[in-house]
Short mmCIF file of C-alpha atoms and ligand atoms in Angstrom, two decimals:
data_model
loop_
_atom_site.label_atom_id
_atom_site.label_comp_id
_atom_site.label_asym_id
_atom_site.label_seq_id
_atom_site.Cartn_x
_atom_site.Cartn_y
_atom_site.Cartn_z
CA UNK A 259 114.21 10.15 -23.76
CA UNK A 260 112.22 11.13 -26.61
CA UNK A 261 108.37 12.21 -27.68
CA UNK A 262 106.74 14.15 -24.96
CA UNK A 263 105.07 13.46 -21.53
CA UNK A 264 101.66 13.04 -22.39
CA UNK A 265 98.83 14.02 -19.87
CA UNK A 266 95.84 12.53 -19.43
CA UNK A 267 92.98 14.97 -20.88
CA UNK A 268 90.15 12.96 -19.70
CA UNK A 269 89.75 11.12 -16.49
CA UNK A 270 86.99 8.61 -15.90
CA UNK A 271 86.05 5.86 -13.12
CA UNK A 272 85.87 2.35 -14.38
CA UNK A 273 82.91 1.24 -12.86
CA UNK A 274 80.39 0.67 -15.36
CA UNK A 275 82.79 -0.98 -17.43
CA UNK A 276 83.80 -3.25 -14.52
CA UNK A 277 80.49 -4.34 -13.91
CA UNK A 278 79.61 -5.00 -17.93
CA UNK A 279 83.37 -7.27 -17.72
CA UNK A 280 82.59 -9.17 -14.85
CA UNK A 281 79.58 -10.17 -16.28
CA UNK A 282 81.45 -11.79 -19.00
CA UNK A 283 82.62 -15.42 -16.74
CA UNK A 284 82.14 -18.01 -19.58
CA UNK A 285 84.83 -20.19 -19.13
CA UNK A 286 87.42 -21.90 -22.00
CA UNK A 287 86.03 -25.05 -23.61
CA UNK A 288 88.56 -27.77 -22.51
CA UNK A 289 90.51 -25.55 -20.48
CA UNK A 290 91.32 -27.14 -16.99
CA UNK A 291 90.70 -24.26 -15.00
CA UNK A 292 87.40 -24.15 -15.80
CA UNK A 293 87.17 -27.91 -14.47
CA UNK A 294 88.85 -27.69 -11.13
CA UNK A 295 86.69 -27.50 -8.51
CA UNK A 296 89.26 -26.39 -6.01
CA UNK A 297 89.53 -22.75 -6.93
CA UNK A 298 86.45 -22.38 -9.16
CA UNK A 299 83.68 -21.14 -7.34
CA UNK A 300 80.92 -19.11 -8.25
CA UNK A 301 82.31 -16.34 -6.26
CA UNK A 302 85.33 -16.40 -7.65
CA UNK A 303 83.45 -16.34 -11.34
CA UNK A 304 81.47 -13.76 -10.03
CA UNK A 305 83.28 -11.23 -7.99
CA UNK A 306 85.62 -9.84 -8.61
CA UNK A 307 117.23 -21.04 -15.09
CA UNK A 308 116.03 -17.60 -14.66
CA UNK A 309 119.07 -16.59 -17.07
CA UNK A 310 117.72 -18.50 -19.80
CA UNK A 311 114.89 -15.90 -19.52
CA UNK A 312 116.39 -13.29 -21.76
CA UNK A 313 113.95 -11.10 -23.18
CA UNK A 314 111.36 -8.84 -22.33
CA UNK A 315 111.62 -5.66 -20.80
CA UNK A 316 112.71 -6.91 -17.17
CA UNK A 317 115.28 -4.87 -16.27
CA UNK A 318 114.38 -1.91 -14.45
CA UNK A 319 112.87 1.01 -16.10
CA UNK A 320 115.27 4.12 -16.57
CA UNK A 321 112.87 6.82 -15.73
CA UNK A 322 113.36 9.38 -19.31
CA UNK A 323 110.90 12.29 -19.61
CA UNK A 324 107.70 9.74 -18.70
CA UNK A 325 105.57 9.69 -15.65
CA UNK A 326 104.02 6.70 -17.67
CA UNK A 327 104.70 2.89 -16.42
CA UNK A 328 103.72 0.13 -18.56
CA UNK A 329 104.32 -2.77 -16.11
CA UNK A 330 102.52 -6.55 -17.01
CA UNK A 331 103.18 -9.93 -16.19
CA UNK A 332 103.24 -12.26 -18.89
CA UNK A 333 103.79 -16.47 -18.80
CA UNK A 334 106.34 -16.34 -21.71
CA UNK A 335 108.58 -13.84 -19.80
CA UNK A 336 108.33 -16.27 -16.51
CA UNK A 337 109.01 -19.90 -17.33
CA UNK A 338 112.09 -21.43 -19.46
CA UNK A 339 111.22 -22.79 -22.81
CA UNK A 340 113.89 -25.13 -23.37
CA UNK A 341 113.01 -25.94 -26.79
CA UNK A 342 110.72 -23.71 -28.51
CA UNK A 343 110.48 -24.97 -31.80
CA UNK A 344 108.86 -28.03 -30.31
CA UNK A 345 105.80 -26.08 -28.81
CA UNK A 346 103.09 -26.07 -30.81
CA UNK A 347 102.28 -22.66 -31.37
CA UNK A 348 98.41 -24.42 -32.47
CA UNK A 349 97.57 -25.24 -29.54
CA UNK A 350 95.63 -23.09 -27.38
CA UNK A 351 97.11 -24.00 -23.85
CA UNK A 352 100.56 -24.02 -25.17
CA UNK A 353 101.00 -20.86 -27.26
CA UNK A 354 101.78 -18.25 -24.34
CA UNK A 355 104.84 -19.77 -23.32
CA UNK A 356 106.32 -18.28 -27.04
CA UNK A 357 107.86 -14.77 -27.04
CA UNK A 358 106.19 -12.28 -26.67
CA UNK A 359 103.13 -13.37 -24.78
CA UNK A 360 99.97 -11.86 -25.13
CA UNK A 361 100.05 -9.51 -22.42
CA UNK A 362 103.56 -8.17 -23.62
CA UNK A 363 101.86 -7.47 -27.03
CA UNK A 364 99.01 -5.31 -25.44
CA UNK A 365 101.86 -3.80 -23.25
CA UNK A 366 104.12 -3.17 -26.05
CA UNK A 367 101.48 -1.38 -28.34
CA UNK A 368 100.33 0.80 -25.57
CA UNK A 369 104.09 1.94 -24.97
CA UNK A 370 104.08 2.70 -28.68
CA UNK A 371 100.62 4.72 -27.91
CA UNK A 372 101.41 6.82 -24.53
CA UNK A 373 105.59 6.46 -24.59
CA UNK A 374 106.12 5.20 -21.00
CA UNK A 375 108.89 2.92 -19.89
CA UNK A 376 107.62 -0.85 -20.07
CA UNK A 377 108.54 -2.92 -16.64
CA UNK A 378 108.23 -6.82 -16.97
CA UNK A 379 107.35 -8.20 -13.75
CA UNK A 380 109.14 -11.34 -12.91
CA UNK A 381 109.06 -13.79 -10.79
CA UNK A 382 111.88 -15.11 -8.72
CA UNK A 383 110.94 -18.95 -9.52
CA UNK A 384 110.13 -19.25 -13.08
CA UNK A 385 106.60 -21.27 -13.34
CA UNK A 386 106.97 -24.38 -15.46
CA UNK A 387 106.06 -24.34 -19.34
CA UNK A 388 103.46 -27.09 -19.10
CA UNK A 389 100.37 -25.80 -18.89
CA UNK A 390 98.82 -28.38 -16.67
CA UNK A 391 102.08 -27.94 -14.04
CA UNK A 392 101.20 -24.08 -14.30
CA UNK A 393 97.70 -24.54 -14.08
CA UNK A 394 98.31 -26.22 -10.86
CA UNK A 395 100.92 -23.97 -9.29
CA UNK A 396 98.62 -20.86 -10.13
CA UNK A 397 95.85 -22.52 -8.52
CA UNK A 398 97.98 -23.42 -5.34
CA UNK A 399 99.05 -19.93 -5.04
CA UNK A 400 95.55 -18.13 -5.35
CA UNK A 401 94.19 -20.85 -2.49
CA UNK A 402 97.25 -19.73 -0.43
CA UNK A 403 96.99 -15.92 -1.51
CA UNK A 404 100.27 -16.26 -1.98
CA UNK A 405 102.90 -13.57 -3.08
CA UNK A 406 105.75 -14.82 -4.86
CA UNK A 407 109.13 -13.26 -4.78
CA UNK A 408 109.70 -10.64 -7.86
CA UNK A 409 113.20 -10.66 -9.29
CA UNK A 410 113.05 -7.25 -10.65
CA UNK A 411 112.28 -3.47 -8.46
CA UNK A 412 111.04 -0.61 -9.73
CA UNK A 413 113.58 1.75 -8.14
CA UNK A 414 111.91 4.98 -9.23
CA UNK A 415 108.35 4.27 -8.48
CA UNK A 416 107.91 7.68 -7.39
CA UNK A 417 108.08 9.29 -10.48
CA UNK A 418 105.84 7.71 -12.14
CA UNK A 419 101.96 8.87 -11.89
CA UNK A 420 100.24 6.82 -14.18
CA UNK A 421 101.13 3.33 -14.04
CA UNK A 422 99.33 0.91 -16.82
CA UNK A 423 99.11 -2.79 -15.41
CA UNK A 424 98.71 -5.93 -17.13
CA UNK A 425 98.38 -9.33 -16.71
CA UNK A 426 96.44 -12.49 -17.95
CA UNK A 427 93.26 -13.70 -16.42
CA UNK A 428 94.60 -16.77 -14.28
CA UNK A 429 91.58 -18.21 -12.39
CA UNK A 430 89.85 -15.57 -12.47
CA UNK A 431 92.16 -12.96 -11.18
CA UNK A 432 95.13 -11.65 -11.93
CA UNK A 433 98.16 -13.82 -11.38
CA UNK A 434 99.79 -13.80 -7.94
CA UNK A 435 102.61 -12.08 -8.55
CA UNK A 436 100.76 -9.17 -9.72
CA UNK A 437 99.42 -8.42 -5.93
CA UNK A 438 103.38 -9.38 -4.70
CA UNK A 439 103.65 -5.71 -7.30
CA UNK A 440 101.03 -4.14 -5.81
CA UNK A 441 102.00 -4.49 -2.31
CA UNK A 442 105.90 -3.45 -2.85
CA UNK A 443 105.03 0.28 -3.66
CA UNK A 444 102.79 2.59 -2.58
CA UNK A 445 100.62 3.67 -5.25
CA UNK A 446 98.13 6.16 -3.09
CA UNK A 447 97.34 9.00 -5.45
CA UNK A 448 98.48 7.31 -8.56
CA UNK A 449 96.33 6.33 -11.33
CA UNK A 450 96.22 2.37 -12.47
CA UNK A 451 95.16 1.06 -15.28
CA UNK A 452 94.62 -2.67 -15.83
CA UNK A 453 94.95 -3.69 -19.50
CA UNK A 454 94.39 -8.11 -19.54
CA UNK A 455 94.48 -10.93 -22.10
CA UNK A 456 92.28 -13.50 -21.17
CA UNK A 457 90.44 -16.67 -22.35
CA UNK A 458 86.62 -17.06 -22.40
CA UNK A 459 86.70 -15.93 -18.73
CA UNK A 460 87.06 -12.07 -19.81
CA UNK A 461 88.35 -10.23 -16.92
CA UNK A 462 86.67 -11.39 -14.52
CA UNK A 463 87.40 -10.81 -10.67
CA UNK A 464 90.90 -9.40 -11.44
CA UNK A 465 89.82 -5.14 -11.42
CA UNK A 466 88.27 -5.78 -8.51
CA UNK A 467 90.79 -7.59 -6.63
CA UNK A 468 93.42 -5.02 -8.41
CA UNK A 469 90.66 -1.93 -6.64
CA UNK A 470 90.78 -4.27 -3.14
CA UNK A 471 94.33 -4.36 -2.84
CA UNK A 472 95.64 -0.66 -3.67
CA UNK A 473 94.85 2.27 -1.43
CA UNK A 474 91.81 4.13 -1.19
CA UNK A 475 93.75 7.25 -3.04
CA UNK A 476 94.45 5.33 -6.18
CA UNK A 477 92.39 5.66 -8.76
CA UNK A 478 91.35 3.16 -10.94
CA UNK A 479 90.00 3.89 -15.00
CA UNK A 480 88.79 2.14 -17.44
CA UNK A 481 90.23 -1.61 -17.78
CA UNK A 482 90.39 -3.29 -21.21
CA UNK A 483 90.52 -7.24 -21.79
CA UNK A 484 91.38 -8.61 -24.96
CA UNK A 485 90.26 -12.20 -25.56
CA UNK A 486 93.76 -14.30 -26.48
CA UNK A 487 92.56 -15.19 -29.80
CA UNK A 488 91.93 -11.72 -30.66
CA UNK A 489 95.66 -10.06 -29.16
CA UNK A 490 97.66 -10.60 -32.45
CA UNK A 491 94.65 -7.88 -34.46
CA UNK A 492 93.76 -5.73 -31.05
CA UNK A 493 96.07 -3.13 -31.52
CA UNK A 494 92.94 -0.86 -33.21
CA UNK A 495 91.03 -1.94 -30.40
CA UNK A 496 93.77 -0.95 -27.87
CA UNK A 497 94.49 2.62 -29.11
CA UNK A 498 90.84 3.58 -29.54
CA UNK A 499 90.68 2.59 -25.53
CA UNK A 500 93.61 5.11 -25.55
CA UNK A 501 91.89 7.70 -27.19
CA UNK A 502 88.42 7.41 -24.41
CA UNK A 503 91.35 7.35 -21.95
CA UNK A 504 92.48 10.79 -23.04
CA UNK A 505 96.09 9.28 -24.67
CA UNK A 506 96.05 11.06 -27.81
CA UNK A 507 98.23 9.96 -30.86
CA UNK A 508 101.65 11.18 -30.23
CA UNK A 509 103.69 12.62 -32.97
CA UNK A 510 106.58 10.71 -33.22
CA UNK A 511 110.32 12.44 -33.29
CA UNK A 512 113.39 10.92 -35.43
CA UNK A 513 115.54 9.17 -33.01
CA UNK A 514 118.78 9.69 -34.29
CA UNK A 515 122.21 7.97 -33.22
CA UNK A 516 126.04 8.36 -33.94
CA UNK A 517 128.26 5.55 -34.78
CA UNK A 518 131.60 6.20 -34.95
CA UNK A 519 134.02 3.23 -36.44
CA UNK A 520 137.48 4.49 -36.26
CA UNK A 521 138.08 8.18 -37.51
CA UNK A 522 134.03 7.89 -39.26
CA UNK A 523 131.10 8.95 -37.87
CA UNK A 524 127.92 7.84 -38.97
CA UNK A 525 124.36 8.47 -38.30
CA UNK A 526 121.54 5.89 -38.34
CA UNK A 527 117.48 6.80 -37.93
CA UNK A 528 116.36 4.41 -35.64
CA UNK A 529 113.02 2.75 -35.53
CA UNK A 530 110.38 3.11 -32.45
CA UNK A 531 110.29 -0.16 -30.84
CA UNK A 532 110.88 -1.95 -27.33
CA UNK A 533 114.43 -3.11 -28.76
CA UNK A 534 115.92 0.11 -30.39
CA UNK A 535 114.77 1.62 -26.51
CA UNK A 536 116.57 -0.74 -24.94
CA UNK A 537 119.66 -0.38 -27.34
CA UNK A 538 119.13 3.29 -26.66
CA UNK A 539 119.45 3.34 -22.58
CA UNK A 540 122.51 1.39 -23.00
CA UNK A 541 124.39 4.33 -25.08
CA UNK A 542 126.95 5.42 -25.22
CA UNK A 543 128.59 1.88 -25.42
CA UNK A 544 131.22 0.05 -27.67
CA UNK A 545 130.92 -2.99 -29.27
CA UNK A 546 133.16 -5.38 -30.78
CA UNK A 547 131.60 -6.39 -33.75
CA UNK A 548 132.80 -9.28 -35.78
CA UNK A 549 132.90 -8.96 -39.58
CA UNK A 550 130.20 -11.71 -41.02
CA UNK A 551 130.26 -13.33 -44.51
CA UNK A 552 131.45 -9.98 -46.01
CA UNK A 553 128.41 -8.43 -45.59
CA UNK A 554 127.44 -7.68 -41.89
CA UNK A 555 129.11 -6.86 -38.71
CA UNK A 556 127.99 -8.73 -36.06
CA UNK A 557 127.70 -8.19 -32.10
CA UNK A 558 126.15 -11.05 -29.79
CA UNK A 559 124.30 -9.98 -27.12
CA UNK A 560 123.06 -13.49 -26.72
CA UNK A 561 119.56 -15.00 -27.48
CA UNK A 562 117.02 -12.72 -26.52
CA UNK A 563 118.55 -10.88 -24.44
CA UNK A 564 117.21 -7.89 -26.14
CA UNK A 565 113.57 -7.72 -25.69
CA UNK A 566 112.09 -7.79 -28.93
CA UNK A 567 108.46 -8.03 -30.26
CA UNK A 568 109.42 -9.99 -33.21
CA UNK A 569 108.52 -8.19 -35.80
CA UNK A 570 110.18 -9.91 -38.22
CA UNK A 571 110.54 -8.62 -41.83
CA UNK A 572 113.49 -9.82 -44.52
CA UNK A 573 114.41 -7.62 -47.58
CA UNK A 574 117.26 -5.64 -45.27
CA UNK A 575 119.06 -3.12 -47.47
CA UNK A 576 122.14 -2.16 -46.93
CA UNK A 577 122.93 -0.06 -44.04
CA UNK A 578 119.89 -1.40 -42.13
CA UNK A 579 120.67 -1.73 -38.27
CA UNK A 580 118.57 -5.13 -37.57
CA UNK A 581 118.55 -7.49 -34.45
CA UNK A 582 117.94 -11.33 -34.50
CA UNK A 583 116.38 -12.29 -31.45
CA UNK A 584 117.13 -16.18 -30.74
CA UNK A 585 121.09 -15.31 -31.23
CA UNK A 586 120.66 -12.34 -29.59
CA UNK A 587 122.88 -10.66 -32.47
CA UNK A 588 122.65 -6.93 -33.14
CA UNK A 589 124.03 -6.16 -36.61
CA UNK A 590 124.95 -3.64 -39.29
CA UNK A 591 124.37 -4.87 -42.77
CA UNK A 592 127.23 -3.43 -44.74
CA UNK A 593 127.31 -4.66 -48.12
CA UNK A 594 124.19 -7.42 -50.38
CA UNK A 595 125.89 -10.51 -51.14
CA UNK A 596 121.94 -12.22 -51.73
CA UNK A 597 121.35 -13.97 -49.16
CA UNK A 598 118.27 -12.57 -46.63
CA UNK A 599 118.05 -13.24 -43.26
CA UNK A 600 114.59 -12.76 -41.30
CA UNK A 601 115.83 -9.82 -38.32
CA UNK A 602 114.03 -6.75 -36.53
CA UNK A 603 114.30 -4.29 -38.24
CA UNK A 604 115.77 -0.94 -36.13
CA UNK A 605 117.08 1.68 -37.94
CA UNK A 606 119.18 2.69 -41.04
CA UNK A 607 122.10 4.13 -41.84
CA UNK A 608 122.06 7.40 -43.58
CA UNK A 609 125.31 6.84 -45.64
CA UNK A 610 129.18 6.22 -45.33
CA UNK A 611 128.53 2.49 -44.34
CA UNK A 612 130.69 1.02 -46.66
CA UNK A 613 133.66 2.08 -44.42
CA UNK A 614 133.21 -1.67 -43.13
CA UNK A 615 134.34 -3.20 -46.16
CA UNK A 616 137.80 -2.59 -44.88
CA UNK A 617 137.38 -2.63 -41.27
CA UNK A 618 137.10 -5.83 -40.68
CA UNK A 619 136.33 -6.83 -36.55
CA UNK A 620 136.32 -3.39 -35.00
CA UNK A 621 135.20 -1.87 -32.15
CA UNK A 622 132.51 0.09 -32.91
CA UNK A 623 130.87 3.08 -30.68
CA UNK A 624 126.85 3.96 -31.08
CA UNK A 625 125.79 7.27 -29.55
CA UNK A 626 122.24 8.66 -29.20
CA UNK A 627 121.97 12.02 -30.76
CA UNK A 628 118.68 14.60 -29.97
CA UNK A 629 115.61 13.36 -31.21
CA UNK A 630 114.45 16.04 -33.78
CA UNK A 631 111.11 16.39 -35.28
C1 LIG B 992 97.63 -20.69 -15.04
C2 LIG B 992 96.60 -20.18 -16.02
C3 LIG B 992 95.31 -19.91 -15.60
C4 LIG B 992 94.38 -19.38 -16.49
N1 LIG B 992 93.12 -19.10 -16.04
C5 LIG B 992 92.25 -18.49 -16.87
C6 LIG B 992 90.94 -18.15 -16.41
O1 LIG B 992 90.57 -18.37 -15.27
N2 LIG B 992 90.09 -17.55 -17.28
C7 LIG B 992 90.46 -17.26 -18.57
O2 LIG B 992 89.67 -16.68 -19.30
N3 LIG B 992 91.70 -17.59 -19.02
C8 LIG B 992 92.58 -18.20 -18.22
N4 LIG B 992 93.83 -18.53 -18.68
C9 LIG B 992 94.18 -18.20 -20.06
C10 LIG B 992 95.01 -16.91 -20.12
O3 LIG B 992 94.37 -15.83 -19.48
C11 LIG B 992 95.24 -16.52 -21.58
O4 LIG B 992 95.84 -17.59 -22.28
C12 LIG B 992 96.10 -15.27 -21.76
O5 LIG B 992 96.01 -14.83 -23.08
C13 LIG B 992 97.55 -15.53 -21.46
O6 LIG B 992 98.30 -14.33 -21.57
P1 LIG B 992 99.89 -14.33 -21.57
O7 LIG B 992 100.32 -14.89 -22.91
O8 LIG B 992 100.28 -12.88 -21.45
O9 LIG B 992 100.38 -15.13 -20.41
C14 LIG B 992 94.74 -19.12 -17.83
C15 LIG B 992 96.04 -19.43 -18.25
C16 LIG B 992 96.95 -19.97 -17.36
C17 LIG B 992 98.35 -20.30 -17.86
#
């Protein structure tokens, strides 16, 4: 819906780099799929309440002007956190199950990169958040080469020519559910291109498995795996594997909407991020906002049901568009009354927002507008 289709300007095979990767198989101190003798064999090292799961990017992708897919699988999007102020985000086997997982930050900074529609693939039965319980189920399903059910379709697969695909290393591959995605479309002639977070295991068996199971006509380029400690600085790291890939920087367009309160019409400059997108492919739509504190109208989507990448900042000004992801609330600061809230930032008002000083709950209507340069 905005920026441009980007082409690829350089095409290469993978190869080399797959061999260098799978020669990385060190496995994570004290994790316990390094210990379980099971599914850990040296060819494996060698070769190759689902509504409580608001967030991320699962619904299906609205094809815009992209024949870019940035589908991934993540833990965080696929089990039910029931408290997640309890997890401690210290811990190394714990921390994916927070939003957004690691793989969802690789996915979300490529999207910022190359522009293509981000697809969350999800599983029909959410794994469990312990790690050991998910350890075990993972393991089950690799022995089984199982393919669990996916609660999301891409309906538009055809479009798309490039399709990104990401996943964490789970014993050694990727996890099940990303060959259940692989066998639902047919991908001859399209280009994939596996992005992975991983612990000390790098990447792997997973682009070879990934090579095995599509078609003979897809090609395959360059993979990158970022080590989990590492995800939260990679983005550098991720765009200069753009740039070999041929994705140059894009320049970036003013995404512009219309909200009209009443007889006013205003106009807000959005932000580029997964959750103004999402706002954006549901417009037009009307909301009825409440008023808040005298200061912000409010809208409840409910918690996360937005997918955000938390990028929290406080110090809103007023007529800042901003979302709070565990309420789920999308709101319109309208007037300072001192007190800050930490939100996501999306967009700001150009002027005229005082008009809700009188309004008080009102429906209120949010329209995209062209993106101009
Ligand atoms: C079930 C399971 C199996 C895993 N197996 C491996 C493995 O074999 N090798 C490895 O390096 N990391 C392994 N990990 C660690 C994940 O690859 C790593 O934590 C990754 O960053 C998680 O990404 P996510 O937050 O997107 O789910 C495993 C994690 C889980 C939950």
């Amino acid at each position: 819906m905005k920026g441009k289709r980007k082409k690829l300007t350089a095409l290469f095979l993978c190869l080399v780099l797959i061999a260098a990767l799978t020669a990385c198989t060190g496995k994570d101190e004290g994790a316990a799929y390094a210990e379980e003798p099971a599914v850990q064999s040296e060819a494996d090292a060698e070769s190759s309440d689902p509504e409580a799961l608001k967030t991320g990017n699962r619904q299906e992708p609205s094809l815009s002007d992209t024949n870019i897919l940035i589908a991934y699988f993540t833990w965080a999007e696929n089990t039910h956190v029931e408290n997640p102020e309890a997890v401690d985000v210290d811990s190394t086997t714990s921390a994916s199950v927070l939003l957004p997982g690691n793989t969802a930050k690789m996915a979300n900074w490529i999207r910022e990169r190359v522009d293509g529609d981000l697809f969350s693939i999800v599983v029909e039965e959410p794994y469990s958040d312990d790690y050991d319980e998910c350890l075990d189920r993972a393991a089950d399903e690799k022995a089984e080469n199982a393919r669990p059910g996916l609660m999301y379709h891409v309906e538009n697969m055809q479009e798309y020519d490039v399709i990104f695909l990401g996943y964490p290393n789970w014993w050694y591959t990727a996890p099940m559910a990303i060959f259940s995605f692989i066998e639902e479309y047919d991908f001859s002639g399209k280009t994939i291109i596996p992005f992975c977070a991983h612990g000390t295991g790098g990447l792997a068996g997973s682009v070879k498995d990934i090579t095995d199971a599509l078609p003979d006509s897809a090609e395959v380029l360059e993979p990158i795996g970022v080590y989990r400690p590492d995800v939260d600085s990679a983005q550098p790291v991720i765009n200069e594997w753009l740039d070999r890939l041929g994705f140059a920087e894009t320049e970036t367009a003013d995404i512009k909407i219309k909200i009209t309160v009443g007889d006013t019409e205003l106009t807000a400059v959005m932000d580029d991020n997964a959750t103004t997108q999402a706002l954006i492919e549901q417009m037009p739509m009307t909301l009825p906002m409440m008023d808040l504190y005298g200061r912000e109208m409010c809208y409840r989507y409910g918690a996360y049901a937005l997918p955000t990448d938390n990028l929290w900042s406080d110090g809103y000004e007023v007529g800042d568009l901003a979302y709070w992801a565990p309420g789920g609330s999308l709101v319109i600061l309208y007037k300072q009354n001192g007190e800050q809230f930490e939100r996501q930032h999306l967009g700001h008002i150009e002027s005229g927002v005082e008009v809700f000083e009188n309004t008080g709950d009102v429906d209120v209507t949010f329209e995209l507008l062209e993106s101009v340069q």
